[in-house]
CSV table of C-alpha atoms and ligand atoms in Angstrom, one decimal:
chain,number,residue,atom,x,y,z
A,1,UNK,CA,-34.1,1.7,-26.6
A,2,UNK,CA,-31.0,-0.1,-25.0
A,3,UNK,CA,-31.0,-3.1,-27.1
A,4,UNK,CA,-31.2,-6.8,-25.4
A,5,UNK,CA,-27.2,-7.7,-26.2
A,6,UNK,CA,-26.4,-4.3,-24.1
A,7,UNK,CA,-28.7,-5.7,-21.6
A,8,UNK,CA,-27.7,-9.2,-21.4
A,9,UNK,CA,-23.4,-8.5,-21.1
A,10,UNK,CA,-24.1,-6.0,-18.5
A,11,UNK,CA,-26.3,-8.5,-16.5
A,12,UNK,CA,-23.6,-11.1,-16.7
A,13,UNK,CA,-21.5,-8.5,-14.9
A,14,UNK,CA,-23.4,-8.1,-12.2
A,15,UNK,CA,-23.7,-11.7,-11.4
A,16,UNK,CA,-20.2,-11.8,-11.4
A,17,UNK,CA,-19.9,-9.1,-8.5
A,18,UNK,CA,-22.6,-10.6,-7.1
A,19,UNK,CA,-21.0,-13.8,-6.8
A,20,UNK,CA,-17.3,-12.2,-5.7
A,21,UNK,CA,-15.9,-12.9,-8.8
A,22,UNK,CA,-15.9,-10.0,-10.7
A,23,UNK,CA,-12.2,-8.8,-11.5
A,24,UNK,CA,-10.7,-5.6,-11.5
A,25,UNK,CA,-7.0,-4.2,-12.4
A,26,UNK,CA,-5.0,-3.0,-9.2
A,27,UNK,CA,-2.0,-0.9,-9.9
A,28,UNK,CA,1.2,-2.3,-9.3
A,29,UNK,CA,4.7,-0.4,-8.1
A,30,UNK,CA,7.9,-1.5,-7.9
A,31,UNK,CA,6.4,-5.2,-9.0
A,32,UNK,CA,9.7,-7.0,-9.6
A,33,UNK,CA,10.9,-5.8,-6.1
A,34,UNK,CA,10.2,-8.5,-3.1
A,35,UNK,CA,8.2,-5.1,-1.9
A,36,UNK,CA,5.9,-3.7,-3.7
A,37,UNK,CA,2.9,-0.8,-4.3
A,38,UNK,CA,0.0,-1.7,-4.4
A,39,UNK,CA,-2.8,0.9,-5.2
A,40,UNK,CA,-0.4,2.9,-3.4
A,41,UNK,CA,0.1,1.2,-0.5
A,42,UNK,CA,3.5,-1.0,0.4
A,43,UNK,CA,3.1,-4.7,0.9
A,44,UNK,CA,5.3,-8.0,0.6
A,45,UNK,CA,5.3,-9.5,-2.8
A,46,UNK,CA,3.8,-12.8,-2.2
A,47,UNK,CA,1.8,-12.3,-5.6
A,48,UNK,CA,4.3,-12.4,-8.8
A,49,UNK,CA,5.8,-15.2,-10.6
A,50,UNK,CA,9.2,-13.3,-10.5
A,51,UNK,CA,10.7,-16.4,-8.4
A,52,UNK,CA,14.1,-15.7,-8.9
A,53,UNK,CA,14.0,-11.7,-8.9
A,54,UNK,CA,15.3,-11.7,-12.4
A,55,UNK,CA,12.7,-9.0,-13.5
A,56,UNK,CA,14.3,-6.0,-11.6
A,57,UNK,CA,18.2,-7.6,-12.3
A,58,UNK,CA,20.6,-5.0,-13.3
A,59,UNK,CA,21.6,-7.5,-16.1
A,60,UNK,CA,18.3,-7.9,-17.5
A,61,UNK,CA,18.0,-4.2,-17.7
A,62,UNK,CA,21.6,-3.4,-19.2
A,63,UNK,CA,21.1,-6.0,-22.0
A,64,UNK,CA,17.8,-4.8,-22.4
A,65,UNK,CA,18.7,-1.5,-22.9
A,66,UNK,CA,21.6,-2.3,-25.3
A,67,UNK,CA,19.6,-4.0,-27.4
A,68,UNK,CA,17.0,-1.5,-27.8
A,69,UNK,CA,19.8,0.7,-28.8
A,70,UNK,CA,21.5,-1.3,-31.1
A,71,UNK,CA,18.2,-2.8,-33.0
A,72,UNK,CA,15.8,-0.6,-31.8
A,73,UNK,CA,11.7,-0.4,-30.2
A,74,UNK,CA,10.5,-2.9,-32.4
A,75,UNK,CA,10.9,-6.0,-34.7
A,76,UNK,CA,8.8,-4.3,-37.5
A,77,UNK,CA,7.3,-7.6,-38.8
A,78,UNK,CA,6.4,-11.6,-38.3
A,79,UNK,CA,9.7,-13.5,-38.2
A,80,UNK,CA,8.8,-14.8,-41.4
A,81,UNK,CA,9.4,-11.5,-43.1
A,82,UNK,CA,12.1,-9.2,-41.7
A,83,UNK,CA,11.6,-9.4,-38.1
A,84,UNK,CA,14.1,-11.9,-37.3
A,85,UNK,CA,16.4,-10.1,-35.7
A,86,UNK,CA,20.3,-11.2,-35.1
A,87,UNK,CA,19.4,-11.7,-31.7
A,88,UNK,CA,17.4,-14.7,-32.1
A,89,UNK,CA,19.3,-16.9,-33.4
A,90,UNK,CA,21.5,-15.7,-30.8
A,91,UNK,CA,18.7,-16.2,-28.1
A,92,UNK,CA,18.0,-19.6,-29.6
A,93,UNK,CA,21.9,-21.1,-29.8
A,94,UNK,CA,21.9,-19.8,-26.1
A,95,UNK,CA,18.2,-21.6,-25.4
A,96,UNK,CA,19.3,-25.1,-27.0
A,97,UNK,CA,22.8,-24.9,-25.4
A,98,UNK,CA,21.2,-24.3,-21.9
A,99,UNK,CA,18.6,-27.5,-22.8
A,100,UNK,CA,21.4,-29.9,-23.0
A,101,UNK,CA,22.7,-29.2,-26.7
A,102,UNK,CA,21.5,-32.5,-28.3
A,103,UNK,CA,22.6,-32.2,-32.0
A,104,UNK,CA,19.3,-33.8,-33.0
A,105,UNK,CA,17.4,-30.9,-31.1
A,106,UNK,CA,16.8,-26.9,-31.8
A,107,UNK,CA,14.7,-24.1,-29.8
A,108,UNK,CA,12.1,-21.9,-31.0
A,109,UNK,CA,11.5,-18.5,-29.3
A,110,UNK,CA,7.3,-17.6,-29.4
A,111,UNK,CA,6.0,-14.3,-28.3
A,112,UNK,CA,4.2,-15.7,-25.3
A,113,UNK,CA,3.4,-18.9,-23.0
A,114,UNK,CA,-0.4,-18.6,-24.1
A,115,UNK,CA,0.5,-18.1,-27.8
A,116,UNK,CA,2.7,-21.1,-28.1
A,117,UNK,CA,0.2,-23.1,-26.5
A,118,UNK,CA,-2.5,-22.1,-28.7
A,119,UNK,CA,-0.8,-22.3,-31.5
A,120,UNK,CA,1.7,-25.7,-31.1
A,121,UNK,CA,-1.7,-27.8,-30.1
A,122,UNK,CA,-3.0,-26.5,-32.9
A,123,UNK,CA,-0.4,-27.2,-35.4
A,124,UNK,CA,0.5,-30.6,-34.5
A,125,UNK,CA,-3.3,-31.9,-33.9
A,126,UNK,CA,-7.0,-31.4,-35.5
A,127,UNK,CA,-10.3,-32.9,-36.1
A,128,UNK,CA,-9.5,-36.9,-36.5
A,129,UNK,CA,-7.0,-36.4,-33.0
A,130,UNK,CA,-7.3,-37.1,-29.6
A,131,UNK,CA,-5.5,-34.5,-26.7
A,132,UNK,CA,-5.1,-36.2,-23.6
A,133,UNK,CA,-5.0,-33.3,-20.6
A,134,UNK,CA,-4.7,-33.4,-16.9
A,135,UNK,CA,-8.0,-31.7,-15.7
A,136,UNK,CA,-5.6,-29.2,-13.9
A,137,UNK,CA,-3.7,-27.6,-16.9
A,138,UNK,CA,-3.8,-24.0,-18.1
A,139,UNK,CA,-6.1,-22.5,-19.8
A,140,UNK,CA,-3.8,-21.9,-22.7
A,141,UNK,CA,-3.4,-25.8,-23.3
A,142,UNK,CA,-7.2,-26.0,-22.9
A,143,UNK,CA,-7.7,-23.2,-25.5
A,144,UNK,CA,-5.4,-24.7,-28.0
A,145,UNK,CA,-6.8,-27.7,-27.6
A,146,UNK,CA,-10.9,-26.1,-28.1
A,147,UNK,CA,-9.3,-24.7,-31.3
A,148,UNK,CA,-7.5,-27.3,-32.5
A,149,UNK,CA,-10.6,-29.3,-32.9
A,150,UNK,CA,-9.1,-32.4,-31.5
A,151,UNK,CA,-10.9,-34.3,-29.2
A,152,UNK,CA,-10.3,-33.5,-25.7
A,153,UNK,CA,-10.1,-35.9,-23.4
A,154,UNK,CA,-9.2,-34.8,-19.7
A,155,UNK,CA,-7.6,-36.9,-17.2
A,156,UNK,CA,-8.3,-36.7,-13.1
A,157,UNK,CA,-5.2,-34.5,-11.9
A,158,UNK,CA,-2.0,-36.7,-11.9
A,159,UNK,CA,-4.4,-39.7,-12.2
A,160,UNK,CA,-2.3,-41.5,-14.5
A,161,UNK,CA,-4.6,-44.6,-13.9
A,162,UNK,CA,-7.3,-43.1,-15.3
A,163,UNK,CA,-5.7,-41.3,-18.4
A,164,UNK,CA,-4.3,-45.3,-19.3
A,165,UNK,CA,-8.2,-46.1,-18.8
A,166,UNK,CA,-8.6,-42.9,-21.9
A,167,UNK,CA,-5.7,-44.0,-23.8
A,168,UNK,CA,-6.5,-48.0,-24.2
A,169,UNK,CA,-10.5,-46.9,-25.3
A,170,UNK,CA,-8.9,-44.3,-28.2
A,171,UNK,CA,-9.1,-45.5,-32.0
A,172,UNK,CA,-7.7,-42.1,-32.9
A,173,UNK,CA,-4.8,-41.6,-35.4
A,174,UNK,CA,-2.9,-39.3,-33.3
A,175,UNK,CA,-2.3,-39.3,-29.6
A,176,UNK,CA,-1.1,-36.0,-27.8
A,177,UNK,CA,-0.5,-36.1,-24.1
A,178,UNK,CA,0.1,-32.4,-22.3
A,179,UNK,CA,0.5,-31.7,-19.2
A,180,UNK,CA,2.2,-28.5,-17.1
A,181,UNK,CA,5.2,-30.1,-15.1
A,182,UNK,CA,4.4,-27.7,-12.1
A,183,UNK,CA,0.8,-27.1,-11.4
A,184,UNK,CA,-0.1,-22.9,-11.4
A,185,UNK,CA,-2.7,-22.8,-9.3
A,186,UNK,CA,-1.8,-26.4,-7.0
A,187,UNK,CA,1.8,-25.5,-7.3
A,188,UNK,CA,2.3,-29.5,-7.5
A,189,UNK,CA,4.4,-31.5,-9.9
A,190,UNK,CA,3.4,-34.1,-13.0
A,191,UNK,CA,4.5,-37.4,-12.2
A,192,UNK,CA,6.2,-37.3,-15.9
A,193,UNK,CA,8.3,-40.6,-15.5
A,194,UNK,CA,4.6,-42.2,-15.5
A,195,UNK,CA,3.6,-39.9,-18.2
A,196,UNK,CA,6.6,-40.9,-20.6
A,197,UNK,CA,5.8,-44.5,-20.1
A,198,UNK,CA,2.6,-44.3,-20.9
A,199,UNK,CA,3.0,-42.1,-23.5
A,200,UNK,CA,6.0,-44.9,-24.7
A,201,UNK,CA,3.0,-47.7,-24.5
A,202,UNK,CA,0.5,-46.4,-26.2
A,203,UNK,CA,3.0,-44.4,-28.9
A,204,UNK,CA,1.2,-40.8,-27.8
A,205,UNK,CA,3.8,-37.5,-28.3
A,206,UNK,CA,4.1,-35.8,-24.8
A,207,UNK,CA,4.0,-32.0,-24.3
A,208,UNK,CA,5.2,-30.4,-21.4
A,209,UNK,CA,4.5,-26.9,-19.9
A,210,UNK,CA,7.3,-25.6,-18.0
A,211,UNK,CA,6.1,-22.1,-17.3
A,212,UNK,CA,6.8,-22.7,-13.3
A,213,UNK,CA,9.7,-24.9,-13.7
A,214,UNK,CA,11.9,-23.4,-16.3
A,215,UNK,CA,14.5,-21.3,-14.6
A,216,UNK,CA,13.8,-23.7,-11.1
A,217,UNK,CA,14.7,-27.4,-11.6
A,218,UNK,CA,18.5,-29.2,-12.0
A,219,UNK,CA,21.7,-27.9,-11.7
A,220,UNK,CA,21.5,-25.4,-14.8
A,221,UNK,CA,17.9,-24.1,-14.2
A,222,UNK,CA,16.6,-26.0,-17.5
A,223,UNK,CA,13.6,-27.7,-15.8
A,224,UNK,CA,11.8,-30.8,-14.4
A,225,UNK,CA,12.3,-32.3,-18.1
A,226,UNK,CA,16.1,-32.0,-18.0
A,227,UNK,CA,16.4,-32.6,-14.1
A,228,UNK,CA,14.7,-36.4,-14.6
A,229,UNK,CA,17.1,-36.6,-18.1
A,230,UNK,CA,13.9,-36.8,-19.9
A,231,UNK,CA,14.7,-34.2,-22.3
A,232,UNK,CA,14.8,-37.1,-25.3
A,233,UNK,CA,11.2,-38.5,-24.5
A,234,UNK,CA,9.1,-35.8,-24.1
A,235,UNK,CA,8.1,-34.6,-27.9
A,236,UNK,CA,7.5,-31.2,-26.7
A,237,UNK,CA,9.5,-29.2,-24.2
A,238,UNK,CA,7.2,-25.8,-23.9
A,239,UNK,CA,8.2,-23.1,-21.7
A,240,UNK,CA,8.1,-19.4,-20.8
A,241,UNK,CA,11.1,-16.2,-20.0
A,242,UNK,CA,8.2,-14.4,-18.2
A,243,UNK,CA,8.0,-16.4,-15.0
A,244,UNK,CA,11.5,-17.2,-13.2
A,245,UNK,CA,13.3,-15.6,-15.9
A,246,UNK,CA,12.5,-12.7,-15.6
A,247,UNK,CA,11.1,-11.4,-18.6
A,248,UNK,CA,8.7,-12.0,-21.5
A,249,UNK,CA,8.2,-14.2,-24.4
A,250,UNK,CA,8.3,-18.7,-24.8
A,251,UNK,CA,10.2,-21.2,-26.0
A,252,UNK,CA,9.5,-24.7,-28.1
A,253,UNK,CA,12.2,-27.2,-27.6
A,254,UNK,CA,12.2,-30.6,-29.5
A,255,UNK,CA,14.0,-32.4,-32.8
A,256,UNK,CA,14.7,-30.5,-35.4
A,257,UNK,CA,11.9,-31.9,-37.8
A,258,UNK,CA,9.3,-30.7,-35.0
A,259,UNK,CA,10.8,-27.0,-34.9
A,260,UNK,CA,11.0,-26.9,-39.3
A,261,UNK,CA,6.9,-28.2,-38.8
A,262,UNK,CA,6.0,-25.5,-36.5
A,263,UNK,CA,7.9,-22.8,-38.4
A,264,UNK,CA,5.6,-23.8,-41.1
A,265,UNK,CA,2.6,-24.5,-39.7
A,266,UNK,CA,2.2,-22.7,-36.7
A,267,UNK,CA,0.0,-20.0,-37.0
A,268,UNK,CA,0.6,-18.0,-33.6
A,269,UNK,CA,4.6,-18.0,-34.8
A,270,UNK,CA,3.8,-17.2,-38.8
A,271,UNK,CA,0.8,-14.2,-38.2
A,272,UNK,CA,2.3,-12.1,-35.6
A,273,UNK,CA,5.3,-9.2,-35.2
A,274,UNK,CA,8.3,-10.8,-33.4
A,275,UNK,CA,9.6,-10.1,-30.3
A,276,UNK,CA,11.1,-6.3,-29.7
A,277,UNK,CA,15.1,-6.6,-29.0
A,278,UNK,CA,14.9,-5.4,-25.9
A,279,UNK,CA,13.2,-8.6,-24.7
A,280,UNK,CA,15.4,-10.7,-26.3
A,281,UNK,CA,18.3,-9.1,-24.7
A,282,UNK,CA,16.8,-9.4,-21.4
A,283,UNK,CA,15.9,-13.5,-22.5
A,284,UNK,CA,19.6,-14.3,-23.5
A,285,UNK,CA,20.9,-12.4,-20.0
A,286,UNK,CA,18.5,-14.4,-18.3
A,287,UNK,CA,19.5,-18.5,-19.7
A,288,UNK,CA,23.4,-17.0,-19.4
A,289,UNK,CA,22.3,-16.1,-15.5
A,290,UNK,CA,20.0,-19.2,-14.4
A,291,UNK,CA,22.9,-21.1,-16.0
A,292,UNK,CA,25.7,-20.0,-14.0
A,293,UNK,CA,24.1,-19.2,-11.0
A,294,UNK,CA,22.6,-21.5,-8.7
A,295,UNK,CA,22.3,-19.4,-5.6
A,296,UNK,CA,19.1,-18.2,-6.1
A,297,UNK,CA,17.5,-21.2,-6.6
A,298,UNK,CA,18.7,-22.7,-3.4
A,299,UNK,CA,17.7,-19.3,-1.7
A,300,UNK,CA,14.1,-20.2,-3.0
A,301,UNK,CA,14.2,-23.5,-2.3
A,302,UNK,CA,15.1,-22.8,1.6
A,303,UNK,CA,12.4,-19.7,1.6
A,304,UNK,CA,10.0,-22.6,0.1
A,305,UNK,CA,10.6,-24.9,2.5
A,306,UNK,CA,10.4,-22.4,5.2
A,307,UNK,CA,6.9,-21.1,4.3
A,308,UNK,CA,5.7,-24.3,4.1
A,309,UNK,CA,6.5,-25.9,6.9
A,310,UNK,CA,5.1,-22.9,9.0
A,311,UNK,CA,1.8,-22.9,7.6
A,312,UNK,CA,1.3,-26.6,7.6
A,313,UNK,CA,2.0,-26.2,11.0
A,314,UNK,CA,-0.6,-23.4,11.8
A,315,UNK,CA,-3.1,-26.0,10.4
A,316,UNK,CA,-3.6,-24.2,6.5
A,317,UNK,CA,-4.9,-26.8,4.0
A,318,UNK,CA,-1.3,-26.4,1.2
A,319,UNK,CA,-2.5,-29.4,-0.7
A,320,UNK,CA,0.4,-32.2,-2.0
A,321,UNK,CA,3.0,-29.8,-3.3
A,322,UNK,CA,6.5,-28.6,-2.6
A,323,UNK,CA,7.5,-26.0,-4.9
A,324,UNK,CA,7.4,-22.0,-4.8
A,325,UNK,CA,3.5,-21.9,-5.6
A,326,UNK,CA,2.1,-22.1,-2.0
A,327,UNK,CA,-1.9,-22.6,-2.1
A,328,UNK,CA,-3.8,-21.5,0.2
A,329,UNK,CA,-7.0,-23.7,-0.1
A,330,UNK,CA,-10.0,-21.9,1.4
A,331,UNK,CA,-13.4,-23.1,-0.4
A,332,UNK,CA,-15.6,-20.5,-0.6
A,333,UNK,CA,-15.3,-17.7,-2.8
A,334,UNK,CA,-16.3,-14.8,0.2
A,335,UNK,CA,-14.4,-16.3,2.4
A,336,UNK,CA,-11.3,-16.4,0.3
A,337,UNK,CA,-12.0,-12.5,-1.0
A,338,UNK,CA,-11.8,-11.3,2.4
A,339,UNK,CA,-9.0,-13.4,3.5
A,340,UNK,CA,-7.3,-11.6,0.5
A,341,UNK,CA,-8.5,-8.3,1.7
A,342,UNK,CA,-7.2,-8.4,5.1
A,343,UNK,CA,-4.0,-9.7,4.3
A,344,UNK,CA,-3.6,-6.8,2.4
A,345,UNK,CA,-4.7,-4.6,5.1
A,346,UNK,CA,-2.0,-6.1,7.2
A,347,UNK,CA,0.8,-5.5,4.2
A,348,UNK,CA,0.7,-8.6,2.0
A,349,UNK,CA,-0.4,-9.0,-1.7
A,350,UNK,CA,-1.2,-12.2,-1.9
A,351,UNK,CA,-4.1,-12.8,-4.5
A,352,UNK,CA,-7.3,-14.9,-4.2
A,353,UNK,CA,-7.7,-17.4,-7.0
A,354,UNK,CA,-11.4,-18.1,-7.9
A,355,UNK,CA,-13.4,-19.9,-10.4
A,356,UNK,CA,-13.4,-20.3,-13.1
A,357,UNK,CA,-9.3,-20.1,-12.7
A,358,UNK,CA,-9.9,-23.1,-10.0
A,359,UNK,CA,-12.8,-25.7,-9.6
A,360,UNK,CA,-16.2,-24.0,-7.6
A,361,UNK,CA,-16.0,-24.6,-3.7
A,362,UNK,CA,-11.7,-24.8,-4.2
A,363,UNK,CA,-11.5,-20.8,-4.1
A,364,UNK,CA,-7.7,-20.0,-2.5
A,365,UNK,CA,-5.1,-17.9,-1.8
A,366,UNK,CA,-2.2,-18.4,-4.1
A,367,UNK,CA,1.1,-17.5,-2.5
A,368,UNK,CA,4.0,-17.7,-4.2
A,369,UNK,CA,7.9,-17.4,-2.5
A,370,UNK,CA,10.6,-15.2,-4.0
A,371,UNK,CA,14.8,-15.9,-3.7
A,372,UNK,CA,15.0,-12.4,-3.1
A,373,UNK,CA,12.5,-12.2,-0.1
A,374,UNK,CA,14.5,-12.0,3.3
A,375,UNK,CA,14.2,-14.3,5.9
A,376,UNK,CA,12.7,-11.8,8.2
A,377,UNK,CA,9.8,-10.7,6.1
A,378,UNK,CA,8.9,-14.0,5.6
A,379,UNK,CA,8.7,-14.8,9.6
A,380,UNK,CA,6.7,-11.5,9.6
A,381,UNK,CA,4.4,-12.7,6.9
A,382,UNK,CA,3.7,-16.2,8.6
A,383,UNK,CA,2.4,-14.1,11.8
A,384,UNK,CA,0.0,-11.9,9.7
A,385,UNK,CA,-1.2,-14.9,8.0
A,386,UNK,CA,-1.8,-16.9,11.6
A,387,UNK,CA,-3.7,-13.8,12.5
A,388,UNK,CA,-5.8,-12.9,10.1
A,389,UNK,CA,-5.8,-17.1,9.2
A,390,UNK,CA,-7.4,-17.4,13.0
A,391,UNK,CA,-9.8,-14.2,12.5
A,392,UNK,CA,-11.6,-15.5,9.7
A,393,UNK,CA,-12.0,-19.0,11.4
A,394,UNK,CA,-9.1,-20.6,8.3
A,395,UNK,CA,-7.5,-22.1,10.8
A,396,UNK,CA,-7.8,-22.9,14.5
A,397,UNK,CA,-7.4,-20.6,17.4
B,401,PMP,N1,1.4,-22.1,-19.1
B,401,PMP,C1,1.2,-22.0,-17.8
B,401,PMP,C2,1.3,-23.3,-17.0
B,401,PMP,C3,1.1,-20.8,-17.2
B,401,PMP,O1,0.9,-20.7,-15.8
B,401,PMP,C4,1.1,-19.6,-18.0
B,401,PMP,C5,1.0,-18.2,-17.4
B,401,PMP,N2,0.1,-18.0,-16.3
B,401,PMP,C6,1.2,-19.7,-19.3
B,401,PMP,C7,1.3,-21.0,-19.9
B,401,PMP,C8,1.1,-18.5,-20.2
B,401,PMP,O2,2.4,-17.9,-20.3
B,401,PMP,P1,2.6,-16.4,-20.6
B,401,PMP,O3,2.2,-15.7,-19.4
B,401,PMP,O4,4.0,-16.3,-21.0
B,401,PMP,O5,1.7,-16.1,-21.7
């Protein structure tokens, strides 16, 4: 007899597919390219977080390469034991140099942006806590925060009103405010002048999550921290090497104390195998490029502004921001599958975001811009978005 668990899980997949939100793996080609493959067919890349092109950089892959050579496929163990490879500290000098080389501050490298966000939440905050979260973060700061057993109090999105309405009612003995600095699914920014004041009033620690900044913001790449000169307020600089730079992996940036606490405490740094070399070697030619090299940020700034301005002028709903994550807000989650499909149809993978990534009835296309796209592709692109945009009724004729 098929027993009732069998039964039940299987159901639950059906409703998904019946409600246009069950998931599937595509395969991907040539991913890191501003063209790619996608189930074999060729489309523009308006789908990967590779914002600067790093992924596919000669650089990457030479230092890669070398390091694999030199220290070979894996790290064998946790950091803790032998797996702490020469390259790290290597990785990590380079990491605090490129984050404004305060002597009071160091780096940590994690294994990922959903690890380190699991696991610092968790360190630094449990049962008698309070996390503060904007309603939009990841769902890695919202899983830490479920296992951290902290209370979790979320705020309206940038609604800093209403989070000093949250803060002034706690009683709690610790205070942790986190927010992402650039939104992943919104692609708008954290007001985080507002955020360190408040956090200054009410003597909160302030994490930020710079997966989409890191790489993007100031004259160096370091981020929306460092580009305000914010880097000595905010507790807890969080970021990733798998987004702009290029690669894979995260990185915890903060005073020394904090980075000794998390070595010891952190549970997603002490239980797992570090990094392989390889990766590391493609993470310390990526901060030595974003450093010297600004010309690929201002080439995604202007294709940024360019895409944005076009479809705001076609009449697409963007929402408030201005950065390289270009939503597409659409509402239902049909209508948003088939825009998806027929953009791919006409040669673009751009991929519809649904709930529960995003709030029901705020289904979307999420576009995002590369420095390496050409100008050309991306005029080409706006026409088979005003197309398809006006076929399915997304936009006016
Ligand atoms: N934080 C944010 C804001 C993210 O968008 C992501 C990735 N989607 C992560 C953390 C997780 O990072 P990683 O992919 O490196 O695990």
């Amino acid at each position: 007899m098929d027993p009732q668990w069998r039964r039940e899980l299987i159901e639950e997949l059906d409703q998904l597919k019946a409600r246009e939100q069950l998931r599937t793996l595509s395969v991907a080609e040539a991913a890191v390219e501003p063209w790619l493959k996608l189930n074999g067919r060729r489309m523009l890349n308006m789908a990967s977080n590779n914002y600067l092109g790093l992924a596919g950089d000669a650089r990457l892959k030479d230092a890669a390469q070398s390091a694999l050579e030199v220290y070979g496929a894996g790290a064998t163990a946790s950091r803790l034991i032998v797996g702490n490879h020469p390259l790290y500290e290597q990785a990590e000098t380079a990491l605090h140099a490129w984050k404004g080389n305060l002597p009071s501050q160091a780096g940590l490298i994690l294994n990922s942006g959903y690890t380190a966000n699991l696991g610092v939440i968790c360190a630094l905050v449990g049962r008698n806590d309070v996390v503060f979260s904007d309603r939009l973060n990841h769902a890695s700061i919202v899983d830490g925060i479920v296992l951290s057993r902290a209370q979790h109090r979320r705020y309206r999105h940038n609604d800093l009103d209403h989070l000093e309405s949250l803060l002034k009612k706690s009683t709690a003995r610790r205070k942790l405010i986190v927010t992402d600095s650039v939104f992943s699914m919104d692609g708008d920014r954290a007001d985080l002048a507002g955020l360190v004041a408040l956090k200054e009033r009410y003597r909160a620690m302030l994490m930020v999550d710079e997966a989409h900044s890191s790489g993007l913001y100031g004259p160096q790449g370091a981020g929306l921290v460092q580009s305000l000169g914010l880097q000595e307020q905010v507790e807890i600089q969080m970021g990733t090497f798998s987004k702009a730079l290029g690669s894979l992996g995260a990185y915890i940036v903060g005073e020394k104390w904090l980075i000794d606490y998390l070595i010891n405490h952190m549970r997603s740094f002490i239980y797992t195998t570090a990094l392989p070399p390889a990766t590391l070697g493609s993470i310390i030619a990526a901060i030595e490029l974003v450093q010297r090299k600004a010309e690929r940020r201002i080439q995604l700034w202007e294709h940024t502004q360019y895409m944005r301005s076009e479809l705001r002028q076609l009449g697409f709903e963007l929402g408030s921001g201005d950065t390289q994550i270009i939503p597409i807000v659409i509402g239902s989650n049909e209508r948003t599958v088939a825009f998806s499909l027929r953009l791919q149809e006409a040669g673009i993978a751009a991929i519809a975001v649904r709930p529960p990534t995003v709030p029901e009835n705020q289904a979307r296309l999420r576009l995002t811009v590369m420095a390496t796209h050409q100008l050309r592709d991306l005029e080409w692109a706006v026409a088979q978005l005003a197309a398809v945009g006006r076929e399915l009724g997304v936009i006016g004729r």
